[in-house]
Structures are given as structure tokens and as C-alpha cells.
XYZ file of C-alpha atoms in Angstrom:
653
model
C 0.073 0.143 -0.015
C 1.222 3.439 -1.041
C 2.317 5.716 1.736
C 0.755 9.193 0.329
C 1.834 11.553 3.188
C 3.668 14.287 1.636
C 5.590 16.776 3.618
C 4.983 19.497 1.302
C 1.113 19.113 1.742
C 0.861 18.144 5.329
C 0.330 21.040 7.888
C 3.316 21.568 10.297
C 3.728 20.112 13.691
C 2.280 23.222 15.534
C -1.185 22.171 14.600
C -1.962 18.471 15.628
C -5.585 18.781 14.760
C -4.761 20.003 11.288
C -2.298 16.983 10.765
C -4.937 14.590 12.058
C -7.404 15.911 9.457
C -4.698 15.367 6.807
C -4.096 11.777 7.982
C -7.787 11.100 8.197
C -8.307 12.106 4.518
C -5.429 9.894 3.533
C -7.094 7.039 5.132
C -10.668 7.869 3.862
C -9.495 8.330 0.338
C -8.433 4.685 0.262
C -11.534 2.475 -0.155
C -9.333 -0.417 0.859
C -9.186 1.130 4.245
C -12.433 2.558 4.964
C -15.793 2.709 3.372
C -18.731 5.217 3.837
C -18.148 6.694 7.039
C -16.057 3.796 8.622
C -12.993 3.970 10.720
C -12.157 6.735 13.191
C -9.110 8.835 14.236
C -8.145 10.951 17.050
C -5.498 13.102 18.784
C -4.841 14.206 22.334
C -4.089 17.801 23.252
C -4.263 20.134 26.087
C -6.603 23.125 25.977
C -7.537 25.855 28.484
C -11.184 25.818 29.737
C -13.410 28.924 30.647
C -11.982 28.829 34.195
C -8.376 29.227 32.669
C -7.448 25.595 33.737
C -5.505 23.487 31.397
C -7.744 20.351 30.360
C -6.387 17.140 28.754
C -8.651 16.678 25.761
C -9.303 13.894 23.216
C -10.512 15.112 19.835
C -12.132 12.153 18.127
C -14.215 11.689 14.956
C -17.775 12.604 15.267
C -20.334 9.888 14.639
C -21.392 9.981 11.040
C -18.540 11.944 9.683
C -16.731 10.608 6.596
C -12.891 10.457 6.841
C -12.484 11.087 3.202
C -14.010 14.726 3.655
C -13.147 15.455 7.157
C -12.372 18.914 8.519
C -11.734 20.079 11.992
C -15.402 20.617 12.665
C -16.041 16.820 12.216
C -13.964 16.049 15.422
C -15.471 16.246 18.888
C -13.302 17.364 21.724
C -13.875 15.601 25.246
C -12.426 15.661 28.634
C -9.828 12.855 28.674
C -9.766 12.390 32.325
C -13.602 11.801 32.325
C -13.347 9.074 29.690
C -10.515 7.312 31.475
C -12.616 7.390 34.528
C -15.305 5.539 32.747
C -12.961 2.799 31.805
C -12.621 1.817 35.595
C -16.221 0.597 35.506
C -16.816 -3.149 35.366
C -20.108 -2.576 33.340
C -21.788 0.192 31.310
C -24.638 -0.043 29.041
C -23.806 1.346 25.476
C -26.692 3.697 25.812
C -25.443 4.960 29.097
C -21.895 5.212 27.547
C -22.985 7.438 24.712
C -24.752 9.790 27.301
C -21.531 9.970 29.432
C -19.614 10.664 26.217
C -21.949 13.356 25.268
C -21.730 14.930 28.818
C -17.879 14.913 28.532
C -17.914 17.149 25.496
C -16.424 20.741 25.751
C -19.041 21.975 23.474
C -22.484 20.522 23.827
C -23.214 21.248 20.287
C -20.430 19.207 18.761
C -21.189 15.971 16.934
C -21.860 12.759 18.985
C -18.381 11.005 19.464
C -17.592 7.826 17.918
C -18.785 4.795 19.653
C -15.017 3.695 19.943
C -14.076 6.932 21.843
C -13.135 5.027 24.963
C -10.706 2.770 22.940
C -9.021 5.821 21.756
C -8.841 7.186 25.202
C -7.217 4.454 26.885
C -4.241 4.165 24.415
C -1.341 6.321 25.749
C -0.248 7.691 22.441
C -1.077 11.195 21.279
C -2.413 10.105 17.702
C -4.446 7.098 16.947
C -6.005 5.848 13.573
C -8.539 2.997 13.111
C -9.462 1.373 9.829
C -11.236 -1.820 8.562
C -8.600 -2.546 6.099
C -9.512 -5.367 3.538
C -6.154 -7.009 3.775
C -6.443 -7.338 7.491
C -9.930 -8.605 7.420
C -8.910 -11.277 4.945
C -5.993 -12.078 7.143
C -8.250 -12.530 10.327
C -11.400 -13.943 8.927
C -10.002 -17.467 8.723
C -10.181 -20.512 10.825
C -6.553 -19.633 12.081
C -6.664 -15.970 11.921
C -4.881 -15.300 15.009
C -2.142 -17.624 14.106
C -1.723 -15.756 10.824
C -1.665 -12.351 12.531
C 1.294 -13.728 14.693
C 2.976 -15.021 11.594
C 2.777 -11.734 9.728
C 3.244 -9.197 12.722
C 5.017 -11.166 15.345
C 4.664 -9.313 18.722
C 4.594 -5.834 17.173
C 0.879 -5.646 17.565
C -1.496 -6.734 20.463
C -4.253 -9.093 19.228
C -7.647 -8.651 20.713
C -10.444 -11.271 20.070
C -13.794 -10.161 18.648
C -16.013 -8.321 20.955
C -18.914 -6.107 20.163
C -17.895 -2.395 19.672
C -18.683 -0.081 22.480
C -18.083 -0.400 26.162
C -17.326 -4.085 26.355
C -14.602 -3.826 23.689
C -13.043 -0.787 25.324
C -12.974 -2.644 28.567
C -11.402 -5.686 27.156
C -8.745 -3.616 25.461
C -8.064 -1.795 28.706
C -7.143 -5.093 30.302
C -5.085 -6.619 27.309
C -3.225 -3.563 25.899
C -1.274 -2.616 29.139
C -0.483 -6.414 29.707
C 0.722 -7.135 26.249
C 2.143 -3.965 24.938
C 5.934 -3.159 24.934
C 8.353 -0.565 23.518
C 8.187 -2.196 20.112
C 4.378 -2.210 20.001
C 3.041 -0.188 16.883
C -0.584 -1.337 16.587
C -3.489 -3.322 17.775
C -5.308 -6.009 15.684
C -9.117 -6.604 16.452
C -9.857 -9.942 14.991
C -12.859 -9.789 12.568
C -12.900 -5.937 12.952
C -9.775 -3.925 12.154
C -6.691 -2.230 12.940
C -5.464 0.405 15.225
C -2.164 2.275 14.918
C -0.744 4.947 17.027
C 2.307 7.379 17.435
C 3.690 10.461 18.701
C 1.722 12.394 16.060
C -0.575 11.665 13.083
C 2.274 10.996 10.530
C 3.721 8.361 12.625
C 0.351 6.849 13.153
C -0.301 6.761 9.525
C 3.230 5.537 8.480
C 2.641 2.481 10.843
C -0.839 2.030 9.530
C 0.461 1.835 5.818
C 3.269 -0.623 6.851
C 1.057 -3.141 8.620
C -1.725 -3.106 5.977
C 1.062 -3.635 3.306
C 2.422 -6.762 5.210
C -1.165 -8.070 5.305
C -1.774 -7.302 1.505
C 1.626 -8.998 0.721
C 0.538 -12.135 2.757
C -3.018 -12.227 1.394
C -2.414 -11.117 -2.304
C -5.350 -8.831 -2.425
C -5.651 -7.136 -5.803
C -4.221 -3.621 -6.187
C -5.482 -1.596 -7.822
C -9.168 -2.863 -8.039
C -10.335 -3.732 -11.659
C -12.573 -1.212 -13.363
C -16.341 -1.800 -13.682
C -17.767 -3.002 -16.907
C -21.169 -2.714 -18.493
C -23.227 -5.664 -17.297
C -24.537 -8.070 -19.720
C -27.984 -6.952 -21.193
C -31.042 -8.516 -19.542
C -34.811 -7.907 -20.057
C -35.513 -4.673 -18.249
C -39.076 -5.955 -17.241
C -37.287 -8.879 -15.392
C -35.402 -6.327 -13.152
C -38.220 -4.361 -12.822
C -40.260 -7.158 -11.572
C -37.408 -8.196 -9.216
C -37.340 -4.784 -7.849
C -41.179 -4.883 -7.082
C -40.830 -8.120 -5.126
C -38.009 -6.623 -3.135
C -40.186 -3.461 -2.529
C -42.960 -5.913 -1.479
C -40.809 -7.542 1.068
C -39.525 -4.319 2.311
C -42.967 -2.881 2.805
C -41.909 0.296 0.791
C -40.423 1.338 -2.580
C -36.747 0.097 -3.104
C -34.058 0.935 -5.651
C -32.309 -1.873 -7.461
C -28.941 -1.335 -9.008
C -26.768 -3.620 -11.022
C -22.897 -3.901 -11.048
C -20.387 -5.967 -12.798
C -16.563 -6.304 -13.201
C -14.134 -9.067 -14.081
C -13.659 -9.959 -10.523
C -17.312 -9.929 -9.664
C -18.014 -12.081 -12.786
C -15.411 -14.748 -11.669
C -16.950 -14.734 -8.256
C -20.379 -15.274 -9.554
C -19.130 -18.064 -11.551
C -17.739 -19.972 -8.610
C -19.319 -23.349 -8.352
C -19.540 -22.946 -4.604
C -20.951 -19.398 -4.820
C -23.857 -20.287 -2.479
C -21.565 -21.791 0.129
C -18.925 -18.962 0.335
C -21.222 -16.011 -0.272
C -23.415 -16.811 2.675
C -20.891 -17.253 5.497
C -21.455 -13.656 6.676
C -19.975 -10.218 6.251
C -16.303 -9.541 6.605
C -16.769 -7.171 9.624
C -20.133 -6.991 11.752
C -20.648 -3.263 11.019
C -21.247 -4.247 7.363
C -24.628 -5.908 8.390
C -26.159 -2.492 8.824
C -25.808 -2.002 5.053
C -25.796 -5.395 3.506
C -27.621 -7.700 6.050
C -25.913 -10.683 7.251
C -25.855 -12.666 4.027
C -26.741 -11.858 0.363
C -29.457 -13.543 -1.657
C -28.037 -15.879 -4.068
C -30.549 -16.137 -6.807
C -33.771 -14.274 -7.031
C -36.117 -16.051 -4.544
C -36.943 -12.833 -2.715
C -39.976 -14.328 -0.823
C -37.738 -17.233 0.261
C -35.053 -14.940 1.537
C -37.593 -12.901 3.513
C -38.980 -15.936 5.189
C -35.564 -17.096 6.226
C -34.630 -13.496 7.492
C -37.755 -13.670 9.817
C -36.752 -16.993 11.192
C -33.179 -15.610 11.751
C -34.783 -12.916 13.889
C -37.208 -15.145 15.746
C -34.226 -17.636 16.567
C -32.051 -14.774 17.973
C -34.587 -12.105 19.451
C -33.910 -13.233 22.932
C -30.247 -11.852 22.600
C -31.436 -8.189 21.979
C -30.847 -5.880 24.628
C -33.376 -3.329 23.701
C -36.519 -3.575 25.720
C -38.587 -3.208 22.529
C -37.222 -4.835 19.438
C -37.785 -2.968 16.259
C -37.517 -5.731 13.594
C -35.871 -4.453 10.339
C -37.403 -5.343 7.079
C -36.709 -8.627 5.690
C -35.786 -7.634 2.083
C -32.306 -8.492 0.695
C -29.750 -5.778 0.182
C -27.342 -7.711 -1.846
C -28.300 -10.127 -4.574
C -25.961 -12.509 -6.472
C -27.244 -13.945 -9.579
C -24.869 -15.346 -12.457
C -27.148 -14.048 -15.004
C -28.216 -10.656 -13.680
C -24.762 -9.899 -11.837
C -24.436 -8.196 -8.424
C -27.498 -6.289 -7.566
C -27.841 -3.938 -4.486
C -31.101 -2.615 -2.910
C -31.770 0.588 -0.999
C -34.379 3.128 -0.071
C -32.021 5.718 -1.692
C -29.397 5.689 -4.038
C -26.792 6.272 -1.454
C -27.974 3.092 0.344
C -27.792 0.975 -2.797
C -24.285 2.580 -3.502
C -23.010 1.739 -0.017
C -24.043 -1.860 -0.121
C -22.717 -2.315 -3.696
C -19.209 -0.933 -2.588
C -19.109 -2.869 0.716
C -19.956 -6.111 -1.152
C -17.565 -5.305 -3.879
C -14.800 -5.375 -1.347
C -16.376 -8.473 0.399
C -15.746 -10.276 -2.822
C -11.933 -9.469 -2.755
C -11.714 -10.338 1.041
C -13.442 -13.600 0.484
C -11.402 -14.706 -2.543
C -8.168 -13.774 -0.751
C -9.131 -15.694 2.370
C -10.260 -18.635 0.349
C -6.917 -18.768 -1.388
C -5.045 -19.174 2.046
C -7.101 -21.023 4.654
C -10.835 -20.547 3.789
C -12.988 -17.709 4.521
C -14.784 -17.619 7.810
C -17.196 -14.991 9.249
C -18.396 -14.456 12.762
C -21.256 -16.454 13.971
C -24.819 -15.733 13.196
C -25.481 -14.839 16.851
C -22.573 -12.460 17.067
C -23.819 -10.632 13.751
C -27.293 -10.340 15.137
C -26.014 -8.761 18.180
C -24.557 -5.912 16.136
C -27.680 -5.666 13.706
C -29.995 -5.383 16.719
C -27.506 -3.447 18.858
C -29.200 -1.116 21.339
C -27.446 2.017 19.736
C -28.684 0.924 16.200
C -32.269 0.382 17.543
C -32.195 3.852 19.267
C -31.232 5.313 15.881
C -34.381 3.661 14.245
C -36.576 5.115 16.977
C -35.160 8.593 16.570
C -35.506 8.392 12.676
C -37.997 10.704 11.057
C -40.326 9.905 7.928
C -38.452 8.939 4.726
C -38.775 11.580 2.016
C -41.866 11.568 -0.158
C -40.561 9.764 -3.089
C -37.910 7.669 -1.322
C -37.063 4.626 -3.347
C -38.800 5.760 -6.673
C -37.487 6.528 -9.933
C -38.644 9.542 -12.390
C -37.725 9.794 -16.022
C -37.951 13.391 -16.890
C -37.543 14.689 -20.697
C -36.450 18.037 -21.672
C -34.501 18.029 -18.283
C -31.517 20.239 -19.413
C -33.347 23.433 -19.044
C -36.559 25.371 -18.268
C -39.478 23.371 -17.080
C -38.065 20.063 -17.599
C -35.043 20.936 -15.314
C -37.394 22.280 -12.680
C -39.451 19.178 -12.744
C -36.398 17.244 -12.247
C -35.059 19.357 -9.582
C -38.506 19.195 -7.579
C -38.500 15.321 -7.837
C -34.930 15.067 -6.513
C -35.772 17.422 -3.773
C -38.603 15.145 -2.618
C -36.362 12.124 -2.630
C -36.941 10.636 -6.035
C -34.065 9.248 -8.209
C -34.132 11.111 -11.707
C -33.223 9.964 -15.017
C -32.916 13.229 -16.973
C -33.221 13.106 -20.751
C -32.390 15.883 -23.352
C -30.747 16.310 -26.549
C -28.524 19.051 -24.876
C -25.280 17.328 -23.606
C -25.568 19.694 -20.613
C -28.211 17.351 -19.165
C -25.326 15.059 -18.058
C -23.345 17.880 -16.321
C -24.578 17.421 -12.716
C -24.933 13.698 -12.225
C -24.760 12.302 -8.654
C -25.882 9.001 -6.857
C -29.514 9.979 -7.454
C -29.395 11.550 -10.967
C -28.470 10.066 -14.275
C -28.199 12.528 -17.029
C -28.427 11.117 -20.627
C -28.110 12.932 -23.939
C -31.098 11.657 -25.884
C -33.230 12.969 -28.784
C -36.704 11.932 -27.799
C -37.632 11.361 -31.416
C -34.847 8.622 -31.624
C -36.785 5.419 -30.607
C -33.550 3.489 -30.302
C -31.805 6.064 -28.012
C -35.089 6.245 -25.878
C -35.049 2.317 -25.469
C -31.195 2.632 -24.591
C -32.041 5.280 -22.124
C -34.737 3.238 -20.372
C -32.242 0.149 -20.173
C -29.746 2.414 -18.503
C -32.504 3.660 -16.047
C -33.334 0.205 -14.985
C -29.812 -0.956 -14.770
C -28.977 1.995 -12.488
C -32.184 2.209 -10.403
C -34.184 -0.831 -10.976
C -37.510 0.510 -12.794
C -39.511 3.581 -13.467
C -42.232 4.951 -11.122
C -42.733 8.350 -12.478
C -42.550 9.817 -16.133
C -42.556 13.667 -16.852
C -42.802 14.332 -20.471
C -41.618 18.115 -20.697
C -39.548 18.052 -23.802
C -40.851 20.396 -26.450
C -40.005 22.938 -29.147
C -41.611 26.078 -30.356
C -41.163 26.509 -34.003
C -41.015 29.966 -35.652
C -44.216 31.723 -35.790
C -46.141 31.404 -39.010
C -49.731 31.540 -40.236
C -51.147 28.630 -41.694
C -51.054 30.050 -45.291
C -47.200 30.024 -44.876
C -47.111 26.677 -43.214
C -43.540 25.037 -43.292
C -44.018 21.263 -43.450
C -40.616 20.338 -42.203
C -41.339 22.484 -38.924
C -44.827 20.971 -38.779
C -43.384 17.392 -38.849
C -40.669 18.132 -36.453
C -42.938 19.838 -33.925
C -45.363 16.963 -33.954
C -42.627 14.457 -33.661
C -41.152 16.052 -30.659
C -44.277 17.416 -28.830
C -46.602 14.478 -29.475
C -45.218 11.559 -31.446
C -42.336 10.975 -29.060
C -44.659 11.136 -26.007
C -46.749 8.406 -27.505
C -43.659 6.189 -28.030
C -42.425 6.862 -24.531
C -45.741 6.040 -23.224
C -45.759 2.656 -25.156
C -42.113 1.790 -23.833
C -42.701 2.853 -20.206
C -46.219 1.442 -19.731
C -45.074 -2.074 -18.642
C -42.405 -0.503 -16.223
C -45.006 1.862 -14.792
C -47.341 -1.033 -14.213
C -44.681 -2.615 -12.048
C -44.096 0.435 -9.908
C -44.489 -0.484 -6.265
C -46.860 2.346 -5.398
C -48.341 2.708 -8.802
C -47.135 4.508 -11.867
C -47.499 8.321 -12.339
C -47.418 10.388 -15.387
C -47.432 14.175 -15.894
C -47.533 15.650 -19.398
C -46.299 19.231 -19.758
C -48.693 20.551 -22.415
C -49.636 24.223 -22.900
C -52.250 26.898 -22.614
C -52.235 26.822 -26.385
C -53.931 23.407 -26.367
C -56.972 25.026 -24.726
C -56.859 28.452 -26.164
C -54.526 28.704 -29.252
C -53.235 31.849 -30.840
C -52.408 32.985 -34.348
C -49.155 32.038 -35.873
C -48.730 29.078 -33.873
C -50.479 26.128 -35.601
C -47.978 23.467 -35.334
C -47.246 24.156 -31.633
C -50.852 24.379 -30.729
C -51.872 21.357 -32.636
C -49.036 19.382 -31.151
C -49.945 20.324 -27.602
C -53.601 19.568 -28.245
C -52.494 16.061 -29.658
C -50.391 15.263 -26.646
C -53.111 16.104 -24.393
C -55.353 13.478 -26.274
C -52.519 11.025 -25.807
C -52.481 11.579 -22.040
C -56.470 11.358 -21.947
C -56.265 8.122 -23.775
C -53.551 6.805 -21.558
C -55.559 7.848 -18.462
C -58.458 5.678 -19.854
C -56.327 2.644 -20.575
C -54.007 2.652 -17.702
C -56.207 3.211 -14.747
C -56.598 -0.721 -14.375
C -52.815 -0.915 -13.879
C -52.886 1.623 -11.160
C -51.295 4.232 -13.408
C -52.533 7.775 -13.203
C -51.871 10.275 -16.067
C -52.380 14.056 -15.702
C -51.780 17.078 -17.781
C -50.273 20.358 -16.914
C -50.959 23.602 -19.177
C -48.395 26.287 -18.392
C -48.582 29.583 -19.964
C -46.113 32.627 -20.017
C -43.281 30.759 -18.292
C -40.524 33.335 -19.194
C -37.393 31.841 -17.540
C -37.191 29.019 -20.306
C -34.927 28.998 -23.344
C -37.928 30.131 -25.482
C -37.593 33.542 -24.125
C -34.635 35.914 -24.533
C -34.401 39.377 -22.824
C -34.792 41.031 -26.229
C -37.860 38.954 -27.004
C -39.524 39.947 -23.668
C -38.643 43.586 -24.152
C -40.293 43.505 -27.631
C -43.434 41.713 -26.472
C -43.757 44.157 -23.418
C -43.353 47.262 -25.725
C -45.974 45.728 -28.185
C -48.607 45.889 -25.302
C -47.426 49.123 -23.893
C -46.093 47.493 -20.687
C -42.841 47.156 -18.780
C -41.108 43.796 -18.734
C -42.140 43.113 -15.084
C -45.931 44.087 -15.873
C -45.848 41.896 -19.064
C -44.716 38.913 -16.892
C -47.843 39.386 -14.721
C -50.248 39.848 -17.645
C -52.715 37.422 -16.109
C -55.894 37.617 -13.878
C -53.844 36.856 -10.493
C -51.047 39.283 -11.607
C -48.508 36.732 -10.693
C -45.312 35.699 -12.401
C -45.268 31.951 -13.570
C -41.790 30.506 -13.237
C -40.295 26.966 -14.252
C -39.947 26.212 -10.461
C -43.626 26.857 -9.883
C -44.385 24.361 -12.731
C -42.079 21.839 -11.480
C -43.370 22.007 -8.035
C -46.823 21.344 -9.335
C -45.532 18.364 -11.434
C -44.099 16.860 -8.417
C -47.241 17.440 -6.277
C -49.276 15.763 -8.951
C -47.207 12.637 -8.464
C -47.578 12.490 -4.746
C -50.350 11.479 -2.350
C -52.461 14.668 -2.651
C -53.489 13.547 -6.147
C -53.519 9.840 -5.441
C -57.252 9.925 -6.584
C -56.808 12.019 -9.679
C -56.190 10.824 -13.342
C -57.209 12.385 -16.494
C -57.030 15.953 -15.048
C -55.842 19.072 -16.895
C -54.531 21.786 -14.658
C -53.533 25.329 -15.764
C -50.493 26.991 -14.480
C -51.147 30.523 -16.050
C -52.153 32.868 -13.363
C -55.658 32.866 -14.683
C -56.456 33.398 -18.327
C -59.785 34.813 -19.661
C -59.828 32.798 -23.006
C -59.194 29.704 -21.000
C -61.805 30.242 -18.191
């Protein structure tokens, strides 16, 4: 493993917290060490409190912080003497421990400290770094893991058998570390858990960390660097959408389903003993919170859910919480030789975390199998962490999910104007969005929950490819917003341009009919029922002169939507139409055109924008917000409706 500490980039020794931030980011940048908020780091300093007295302080990573993006605000400062006093106790419940840790903060508004804070406090060294390195887990997750650790490290590390994180682990380390450490001790290995290193400062702790992980990598022959992802083999998108619906049914809420493949994953899926090696448990118990204890091998979601319920029933007596909040029984990781590696989550972030964790799990299992055989902790030990009192408390504190959590929207014309506003409104309410537009800018702001694709909606092959990509990425389609449209140059019928007419009808009406035909089977599989919003126009209701192609195309697409509402109601799909007017913050309107139109009516630009009965300005954001609302529970009993967004127009009314 490469030591990436740079003396030129690192802060100087006068600022130990800044150096810890630097070391933390180096650890967090390597997914072979920590993933998605894993690991923790600390440094001990002396501060002056409000009374002017010197106070020994432990600065430790706050719960929920991500080492890859840490800054000083992500650390919590605690009174070190109080922490070490707690270690003298024989017993302390983890909920009580967390309360004591909060009370030991110098700043009551600081983040909750890491659950492993007491372990950092007991170590006598100024700087401490902790990771869940793949190589170390491959070394320890074996029948003779402790012997292999001794073989690789000799007596340079203190070895601690697995104990649940929290007070019990800290108390055990408080007994073992002083008894076994010596002048040459540079680290502590927690079997089936991770690695601690320490030093006089963050640089020394980091250097030791890299050296110890490198020794494990050399012994276990883990792949470095990891192979790049490849496009999953094509599969029927309706099969994936149907599988997603089964997962959502088991979970009791809409879930996303994402596919992944690379050569190492493909080799793993092709193992004849896949079902045996993949179901031995996670490489470290923390992962159960993202992946569940074992993946589903194959696609029998109902069978997996039944087995999960039995697992909970068999182990519920171990739970320390007075009231057990049972998690949903749906799988989070699925391994199928035909479909690939699939991961599920209520959000794109959750599905991504499960994917990343299991991708590293594949490497750890393969490396361990090549040496002594992969062995995880027992079912009972994994249950203890999955239903840990601290995790149960988090569930009880959790608020409601976003409105469209676990759902997927396809939005056309999403690069600008109303289409972009619709996409942004849906994203803001928790949906994943597949944004389509012929403008390449549509792909410029992708993230875990957004997939932008450059697509001409009149190109049927491109639309089909986009839907395949949408289902590969998110598992299905719940919402369609047809907002793509063009407004050709103004001409009276006598001067009709046939090319303009055909292009306008193709974009504004025919492409929507095709999109409907291709998305209907997906919408019919939507866990909460499909929803469609068509962005038409006031011109469909009250046309104006010189806009025959535009007005006719918007009237045509309105009829397409009305017929769809009639045909699709039996499938639980609702279809509604918006008729905006005078939305001036779109690409159709330039400052010059606005000024010219305002002069024509003897108005200022501001007055022209409010030239409606309510004297209000109509914006893309207002239309987008209404489109999202139409897809929500408020309009659950509405289909075939046509709503104007125009501030009131005498001709329409």
C-alpha cells in the first residue's frame, strides 16, 4: 500500500488537529481501508477551559463523519480524564456510555463522538488511527486468523479477540493492551474488526498503518488496484423491474435496485461454490447494517424474507433493547450469475453503500479462500450488532422518509426550463431522476440519485437505450414527466412550413406516444403505482394565431394523455396534464424578445410577466413543484385531469 503522506502538503507540527485531518483524509481516500463513514481517528491535546485551567482533551471523529471529507469541525473534543474514569467501571450499557460521552464534550453542540471513543482514550499515544482494512480482514477472517496475524506481525501488535464495539470492547482492550504492549508495539489488531495504529503524531500513526496493511496485503495477495467496472450483460428490463417490485413488497416500501459487474465480480459469480462462500457472513459486523448478514444468491426474494424472519425469531432473545424494532426482511445484496451483483436501498446512497461494501467483500473472500478459507463471525454475533441497542435507538429517532424515497422518475427535456425544474423538484422530494435531453449539458450534474443522458426523444432506439440504463441504474420507473418540447418560428397557416410541422409534431406529440408505449410495462410494476405528468400548454386550450404547429401538437399530446388515463387506470397508473403559460425563464424567451413583447402591449417587462388575472409571475420552478405534487399522495385519486398554471386566463376560463 502506497504511503501518500507528503511533507510538502501536510500541515506543520504546530497544529496537531490539522495534521490529524490530513491523515484522516488519506485513510478515507483509500476504499481498501474504510468505506462510507467507517474508521475513526483521534489526537490528544491540552486546552484551556473557561476557568483558565488546562484540560487534557481527546479530539475524536464525530459519529456520522466521513474520513474522506473530514475537516476540524468533524471532530468532537472531550475531557480525557472523564473518559479514562469511565474505563474503571466493570459494566456500562452502551446507551449509558453514549450519554456519558456526550456529557464529556467541551462543546455541547459538537457531533456525537464515535462509539469507539473510550478505546482511543485508553491508548497512551497522542495520535490514533483505526480502519477496517480489507487485507487485515482477509487475514483474520479465517479458521486460524490469530495464528496468521502472529505469523505476519510477530509481537509488534496486540491481538484482541472479537468483542462487540462499545464499552465491552473498550473494557477488554483496557485489560489486554497494558498487559501485552511493549516498547516495540506499533498497533492493535481486533480480530474480525480492524486495525489500530498510534504514534507520537498523526504522521507516525499513518506510516505505521500503511506498513502494517502492506504486510497483510503481501501475505493475502489482494488485488491492487481494483479492476474497473464493466457494463453488465444485457438483460430484460422488465425482469429487473419485476424483481425490484418483489424486493419492495418484502421491504414494505419502494426500493431501488442497482446492477454492477466487473471481471472479479463475474469470476466470483461463476464460482461453483458461490452459495456456500457468499453466505458465511460479512467481513466485519459493521457491514450488516448496510448489507444484511448474508446476500440472496439467486432471485427467490420471498424465500429470503422468510429465512430472515426465522433468523430474527431464533435470535431475538439476545437483543438488549426492551422493545425490538424488527428490520424489514428484504435483501440488500443479490448475487445471480445471469443478472450480476445487485444491491437494494431506500435511496441511491444506500444502494451504493451496499454495492461498495460487497464489492470489497468479494476481494476479501477470494483472498481468504486462497489461504485457509473464509470464515465470518457466527450468526449470533452478527445479530448482536444488527440489533444493537444503539442501532435500535437510531431507528426510534429516525424521521419519516422523503416523499418519493425509493422511486425513480424519467424526465424529458430536463436540461433547462420546465423540464429541469421538474427534475429538481422530484430530486428534492427524494426521487432518483433519469434526466433526458438532446442538450449534452443534461449530463453535467450527475450524482448518486441523478442520471443524465443525452437523448433525442424522437430517436426510438436512443429512448430504449435510456430506459435500459435507467433500469440498470435504479431498477425500474415509477414516474414519467414528459416535458421535452419545441416552439417553431411563428407562421400563419398560409405560410406553413412542412418540415417545421413534422418536427414539432414528432417532438411534442409522437415522441410522447412512443415513450408511453415503452414505459407502460415499467409503470405497471411500480411499487406504489405509476404516475405520469405531461407538460402541454395553454395553447392546447386557447390557441393563438401564428402557432398552428405548436398548438396542434400540444392538443394532440393532451389527447394522448387522456387516452392513456383511460387505458392505464386498471394498472394503477394515473396520467395528468399541466397547461403552463407565459413561463418566461425558459430557453424560448430571450431578454430582447421579452422587451419587444412588452413594448407591443405598452407594458414594462415586469408588468408583461404578470399579464394574467392573478397578476402573478409564472416560473419554471412553480410548474416543476406542481408536477411533483401531482405525482404525490395529494393527487392519489386523480387521473385524466388538466390543470392550468397560468395565473388565470380569460380565454381559458
